[in-house]
Amino acid sequence: MDVRDPVHGNIALGDAEVAVLDSKAYQRLRAIKQLGFPEFSFPGAPHNRYPHSLGVCHLAGVAFDNIFAQFEFSSVEVRKRFRQVVRLGALLHDIGHGPLSHASEEVMPALASLNVGVYKRRHPSFQAAVQANHEDYTIKFVTDSSLTEVLEKNFSDITPYHIACLIDKTLILEDDFFKEGGFDFRTILSQLVSSEMDVDRMDYLERDAYFCGTNYGKVELGWLMTNLTYHPQGGNLHLALNRRALYTFDDFLLARHHMHLMVYFHHKSIIFEEMLYRYFKSGDNTFRVPSDIEEYVSCTDYALWQHLGSVDNVWARRMVERRPFRMLFELHSNDETSRPGFICRALENEGIPVIHSSSQARLSKYHSGSETDKALQIFVVDKYDYKAQPYPIQESTEIFEKYESIRRIDRLYVPPEDFDRAEKFLIDRRM
């Protein structure tokens, strides 16, 4: 089957992949917005995670073909199997996302109640969280749900656990599924699904920029993809980039950073998230994310909005009736500062309700990612300098050092009916 995508053009899918698309679990992504609240600021961006995941699957196949164009596999079947498993990992990487992006993780159940059986095979050093998140639901969908049956029926040479191993790097794999030609392919295939230069980011940056009508997320994706390659290290194949595309990689990092600051952290989006958090934390919140994976199929953006419209909570009413708090103060900085807190307390002393939000972004996973992510290095290789040795990509450019610090955006919001009084108070006291 062929799908016409506005970002990548024609996307070809095999019959077995179409069976996955037709599953209830995957169809649910039509009701999960790619961006939670930014559509209130960018009205062209109510796109959902269904086409995004299709795009990631497509790019995973393109990246695989570029990387291994000259690699001699032991058989055509092995090559097809590796290409298929990375496409499936990419296709299903977002399958467990909750409603309204990450906001609903606030009310997800205890991880133990989700009963993710394959987590018994995680590396002993891994410290599991107490509360479940969307990634836990993803692994549950892949390994223990009605979707699992679809995968087992349509892919006889790939198990759901192998797919899960590309999404969750902490799962221990004891067989030789990813072994070929003396190399372990799990590292590079998992890096394509999730890393500093994964196909997930490549798709959502282009897609979100397209639908938001911005230029921040646009990069020379074709040039970046064409220059992807591999580097053997300690028996594993690692993702690598030809040095001639290094400046494109710089743009790629900055594009993501700027999309966070200018789109994902837009002040209108942030205040709706803050109000939703306050509803979830209120004593009369009755919305819960089910731990039963088949019930979770019905846990969508629409279900949450319907719930918010049915309750009398003040925060829910403000969201549904589009009466958010209004931004009064905004400060961009690289350091923690007491000024927003000081202003917040001063306003509250005047009887003015205040919401203080602090959004934080860092350029790279190398600054803030897990130890697992940091251990799976991406390398730079130079195909035109035969003396040059491959080296880790974070050592290749000054951009990592230049943007190492956390970028903070502190904002203060007040009720619209109190805005004029609050603004006059700040002006009079030159705060």
XYZ file of C-alpha atoms in Angstrom:
431
model
C 0.000 0.000 0.000
C 1.168 3.534 -0.733
C 0.400 6.515 1.488
C 0.704 10.117 0.327
C 2.369 12.165 3.049
C 2.574 15.997 2.902
C 6.101 15.976 4.351
C 7.852 12.999 2.716
C 5.709 12.356 -0.329
C 4.991 8.726 -1.172
C 5.401 6.195 1.676
C 5.312 2.523 0.704
C 4.058 -0.035 3.231
C 4.028 -3.821 3.091
C 0.901 -5.877 3.748
C 2.198 -6.978 7.167
C 2.856 -3.354 8.134
C -0.666 -2.405 7.031
C -2.008 -5.056 9.418
C -0.212 -3.215 12.233
C -1.668 0.106 11.067
C -5.164 -1.393 11.140
C -4.813 -2.536 14.763
C -6.803 -0.750 17.461
C -3.616 0.270 19.223
C -2.201 2.040 16.168
C -5.517 3.560 15.058
C -5.671 5.172 18.513
C -2.846 7.484 17.404
C -5.323 9.292 15.155
C -6.837 10.651 18.371
C -3.527 11.631 19.986
C -2.300 15.059 18.850
C 1.357 15.326 17.930
C 1.469 18.622 19.826
C -0.564 18.931 22.983
C -1.558 22.597 23.239
C 0.521 24.499 20.633
C -2.417 24.330 18.221
C -3.935 27.174 20.261
C -1.032 29.320 19.034
C -0.484 27.648 15.657
C -3.955 26.815 14.308
C -2.545 24.813 11.388
C -0.999 22.292 13.774
C -3.674 19.904 15.081
C -1.869 17.007 13.357
C -1.710 13.700 15.193
C 0.808 10.979 15.940
C -0.553 8.610 13.276
C 1.174 10.251 10.266
C 4.189 11.160 12.407
C 4.840 7.501 13.210
C 4.370 6.614 9.547
C 6.959 9.234 8.661
C 9.412 7.892 11.241
C 8.950 4.376 9.840
C 9.618 5.660 6.335
C 12.759 7.543 7.363
C 14.043 4.488 9.236
C 13.917 2.520 5.989
C 15.600 5.307 4.024
C 18.320 5.685 6.659
C 18.932 1.932 6.706
C 19.289 1.847 2.921
C 21.758 4.746 2.951
C 23.859 3.380 5.798
C 24.134 -0.166 4.509
C 24.161 0.452 0.761
C 27.644 -1.106 0.466
C 27.471 -3.509 3.417
C 27.692 -7.185 2.438
C 25.131 -9.115 4.454
C 25.338 -12.891 4.608
C 21.983 -13.131 2.846
C 19.170 -11.040 1.445
C 16.913 -12.424 4.178
C 19.123 -11.057 6.974
C 19.174 -7.625 5.381
C 15.382 -7.636 5.000
C 14.942 -8.755 8.592
C 17.121 -5.967 9.991
C 15.455 -3.381 7.794
C 12.005 -4.584 8.827
C 12.683 -4.649 12.559
C 14.016 -1.077 12.574
C 10.978 0.081 10.579
C 8.712 -1.584 13.131
C 10.615 -0.044 16.042
C 10.199 3.365 14.408
C 6.537 2.765 13.548
C 5.658 1.797 17.125
C 7.948 4.103 19.104
C 5.041 6.425 20.050
C 2.284 3.811 20.369
C 1.933 4.365 24.131
C 1.703 8.162 24.181
C -0.937 9.522 26.526
C -3.544 12.185 25.758
C -2.433 15.792 25.384
C 1.220 14.907 24.958
C 3.192 14.399 28.194
C 0.745 16.209 30.476
C -1.331 13.101 31.244
C 1.681 11.262 32.670
C 0.855 13.159 35.858
C -2.088 10.787 36.451
C -0.677 7.552 35.067
C -0.846 4.595 37.468
C 1.927 2.898 39.408
C 4.270 1.038 37.097
C 3.688 -2.198 39.017
C -0.028 -2.139 38.124
C 0.844 -2.053 34.427
C 2.540 -5.429 34.828
C 5.092 -5.147 32.034
C 6.385 -8.722 32.084
C 9.459 -8.132 29.927
C 10.822 -5.668 32.487
C 12.018 -8.721 34.406
C 14.665 -8.894 31.680
C 15.971 -5.379 32.205
C 19.570 -4.777 33.155
C 19.962 -5.200 36.945
C 21.514 -1.749 37.315
C 18.416 -0.039 35.913
C 16.378 1.840 38.503
C 12.717 1.623 37.557
C 10.426 4.547 38.267
C 7.499 4.161 40.634
C 4.992 5.754 38.250
C 4.371 4.548 34.707
C 5.055 6.814 31.720
C 4.202 6.650 28.024
C 7.291 4.559 27.261
C 6.081 1.872 29.670
C 2.742 1.777 27.852
C 4.621 1.497 24.557
C 6.527 -1.596 25.722
C 3.312 -3.067 27.153
C 1.528 -2.552 23.809
C 4.362 -4.166 21.863
C 4.956 -7.169 24.132
C 1.670 -7.916 25.900
C -1.516 -6.751 24.170
C -3.750 -7.453 21.205
C -1.119 -5.649 19.120
C 1.389 -8.322 20.151
C -0.802 -10.947 18.484
C -0.878 -8.901 15.267
C 2.922 -8.675 15.267
C 3.379 -12.399 15.933
C 0.924 -13.343 13.203
C 2.431 -11.113 10.504
C 6.181 -11.256 11.231
C 7.296 -14.842 11.691
C 11.033 -14.045 11.799
C 10.781 -11.086 14.227
C 9.444 -11.303 17.779
C 7.762 -8.404 19.609
C 10.593 -8.563 22.144
C 13.155 -7.806 19.424
C 11.142 -4.730 18.465
C 10.956 -3.703 22.130
C 14.748 -4.023 22.399
C 15.166 -1.210 19.863
C 12.744 1.054 21.738
C 14.037 0.258 25.239
C 17.829 -0.034 25.393
C 17.743 -1.389 28.971
C 16.194 -4.718 27.944
C 18.656 -7.603 27.950
C 18.830 -9.670 24.779
C 20.372 -13.114 25.129
C 19.990 -14.462 21.596
C 21.969 -13.540 18.469
C 19.089 -11.936 16.569
C 21.050 -8.729 15.913
C 24.383 -10.469 15.209
C 25.700 -10.472 11.654
C 29.166 -10.682 10.151
C 30.837 -10.536 13.552
C 28.983 -7.337 14.536
C 26.060 -6.559 16.829
C 23.554 -4.379 14.953
C 21.348 -3.606 17.952
C 23.292 -0.456 18.853
C 22.983 1.257 15.480
C 19.391 0.166 14.879
C 18.311 1.394 18.311
C 20.151 4.683 17.672
C 18.077 5.176 14.541
C 14.952 4.828 16.675
C 16.182 6.954 19.600
C 19.385 8.971 19.859
C 20.859 12.423 19.271
C 20.312 11.920 15.544
C 17.295 9.622 15.324
C 14.613 9.467 12.652
C 11.966 10.423 15.229
C 13.472 13.903 15.551
C 14.056 14.119 11.813
C 10.355 13.617 11.205
C 8.780 15.648 13.984
C 10.976 18.693 13.373
C 10.078 18.824 9.690
C 6.441 17.885 10.312
C 5.847 20.303 13.177
C 7.538 23.144 11.289
C 5.386 22.388 8.243
C 2.080 22.434 10.135
C 3.005 25.295 12.464
C 4.086 27.433 9.525
C 7.530 28.144 10.975
C 11.086 27.829 9.691
C 12.691 26.829 13.000
C 12.519 23.055 12.461
C 13.573 22.948 8.817
C 16.905 21.263 8.061
C 18.656 19.784 5.032
C 17.217 16.389 5.806
C 18.231 14.817 2.495
C 21.877 15.758 2.953
C 21.883 14.536 6.537
C 20.315 11.190 5.581
C 22.665 10.701 2.621
C 25.691 11.083 4.875
C 24.647 8.621 7.565
C 26.984 5.649 7.892
C 28.269 3.181 10.495
C 31.363 2.757 12.640
C 32.444 -0.519 14.329
C 33.402 -0.147 17.980
C 33.983 -3.036 20.385
C 32.030 -5.494 18.285
C 29.046 -3.157 17.932
C 28.060 -1.077 14.942
C 27.456 2.546 15.932
C 25.640 5.263 14.048
C 28.068 7.624 12.322
C 28.027 10.726 10.147
C 30.328 11.711 7.338
C 32.231 14.835 8.333
C 31.057 16.796 5.302
C 27.540 16.861 6.811
C 28.673 18.086 10.224
C 27.369 21.617 9.695
C 23.994 20.146 8.776
C 24.070 18.259 12.071
C 24.728 21.576 13.845
C 21.643 23.011 12.165
C 19.699 19.898 13.160
C 20.565 20.366 16.843
C 19.778 24.073 16.771
C 16.518 23.490 14.921
C 15.297 21.223 17.709
C 16.511 23.632 20.383
C 14.751 26.583 18.771
C 11.550 24.600 18.194
C 11.421 23.956 21.930
C 11.984 27.594 22.797
C 9.720 29.134 20.158
C 6.997 26.521 19.502
C 6.819 23.770 22.123
C 7.338 26.320 24.935
C 5.006 28.948 23.496
C 3.428 30.896 26.338
C -0.129 29.915 25.358
C 0.759 26.227 25.323
C 2.498 26.459 28.676
C -0.428 28.074 30.493
C -2.837 25.367 29.305
C -0.391 22.709 30.506
C -0.104 24.465 33.850
C -3.874 24.616 34.253
C -4.198 20.950 33.344
C -1.545 20.045 35.936
C -3.467 22.023 38.535
C -6.650 20.144 37.725
C -4.845 16.817 37.961
C -3.391 17.776 41.359
C -6.658 19.155 42.713
C -8.644 17.216 45.267
C -11.630 16.799 42.956
C -9.767 15.388 39.967
C -11.526 12.214 38.813
C -9.580 11.531 35.620
C -7.387 8.443 35.720
C -5.303 6.700 33.082
C -6.234 2.989 33.079
C -3.574 0.370 33.738
C -5.404 -2.183 31.570
C -3.737 -1.882 28.158
C -6.903 -2.662 26.203
C -8.836 0.013 28.101
C -5.982 2.420 27.400
C -6.908 2.280 23.701
C -9.862 4.528 24.555
C -7.713 6.979 26.531
C -7.348 9.721 23.914
C -7.229 13.506 23.612
C -10.957 13.525 22.900
C -11.722 11.425 25.967
C -9.763 13.816 28.172
C -11.393 16.917 26.684
C -14.817 15.291 27.114
C -13.989 14.613 30.738
C -12.820 18.192 31.316
C -16.102 19.424 29.876
C -18.100 17.312 32.313
C -16.618 18.554 35.600
C -17.051 21.771 37.588
C -13.426 22.199 38.618
C -12.247 25.806 38.151
C -9.169 24.789 36.138
C -11.126 22.456 33.891
C -13.702 25.182 33.243
C -11.016 27.711 32.317
C -9.538 25.241 29.813
C -12.818 24.240 28.208
C -14.144 27.798 28.054
C -10.780 29.136 26.795
C -10.329 31.512 29.720
C -6.667 30.913 30.530
C -4.554 33.037 32.804
C -2.775 35.810 30.891
C 0.994 36.173 30.724
C 2.194 39.176 32.719
C 5.951 38.616 32.969
C 8.547 36.647 30.967
C 12.265 36.180 31.574
C 14.723 34.249 29.392
C 17.974 33.298 31.132
C 20.728 30.710 31.450
C 20.908 30.862 35.231
C 18.530 30.389 38.103
C 17.209 33.674 39.391
C 15.061 34.630 42.348
C 13.418 37.524 40.545
C 10.313 35.642 39.223
C 9.698 34.143 42.658
C 10.083 37.529 44.306
C 7.571 39.118 41.922
C 5.210 36.186 42.352
C 5.155 36.568 46.142
C 4.671 40.322 45.865
C 1.633 39.872 43.619
C 0.157 37.218 45.886
C 0.557 39.587 48.843
C -1.622 42.016 46.891
C -4.311 39.328 46.594
C -3.585 38.567 42.921
C -3.498 34.831 42.018
C -0.326 33.904 40.104
C 0.893 30.889 38.155
C 4.671 30.667 37.894
C 5.976 28.407 35.130
C 9.593 27.569 34.399
C 10.350 25.860 31.075
C 13.825 24.416 30.604
C 15.630 23.222 27.483
C 19.107 21.867 26.801
C 20.620 21.387 23.400
C 21.723 17.784 23.692
C 21.127 14.419 25.348
C 24.849 14.375 26.040
C 24.194 17.070 28.646
C 21.055 15.676 30.233
C 20.414 12.157 28.909
C 20.687 8.841 30.708
C 23.979 7.008 31.100
C 22.680 4.458 28.591
C 22.219 7.183 25.965
C 25.648 8.638 26.697
C 27.314 5.225 26.347
C 25.916 4.663 22.847
C 28.208 7.052 21.037
C 27.587 8.513 17.596
C 30.786 8.953 15.604
C 32.104 11.267 12.924
C 34.061 9.700 10.073
C 35.953 11.440 7.279
C 35.796 9.527 3.998
C 38.111 12.016 2.251
C 40.885 12.148 4.837
C 42.364 8.663 5.036
C 44.494 9.471 8.084
C 41.606 10.801 10.113
C 40.323 8.562 12.891
C 36.615 8.398 13.788
C 35.745 10.335 16.929
C 32.600 10.952 19.055
C 30.282 13.502 17.528
C 30.118 15.654 20.674
C 33.842 16.329 20.224
C 33.361 17.429 16.641
C 31.847 20.851 17.098
C 31.924 23.734 19.558
C 28.156 23.892 19.546
C 27.875 21.362 22.370
C 30.043 23.497 24.636
C 28.449 26.759 23.575
C 24.927 25.523 24.354
C 25.793 23.352 27.331
C 23.879 25.480 29.813
C 20.181 25.119 30.481
C 17.971 27.700 28.800
C 15.159 28.810 31.101
C 11.977 30.678 30.369
C 10.253 31.896 33.539
C 6.744 33.244 33.155
C 4.125 34.662 35.481
C 0.457 34.400 34.581
C -2.496 36.099 36.272
C -6.276 35.922 35.744
C -7.276 38.171 32.824
C -9.628 40.082 35.112
C -6.645 40.974 37.337
C -4.176 41.734 34.552
C -4.466 45.521 34.492
C -4.093 45.787 38.265
C -1.106 43.400 38.236
C 0.587 45.272 35.391
C 0.147 48.621 37.134
C 1.570 47.132 40.345
C 4.748 45.988 38.522
C 5.150 49.310 36.689
C 4.651 51.415 39.792
C 7.248 49.408 41.714
C 9.544 48.963 38.702
C 9.716 45.237 39.263
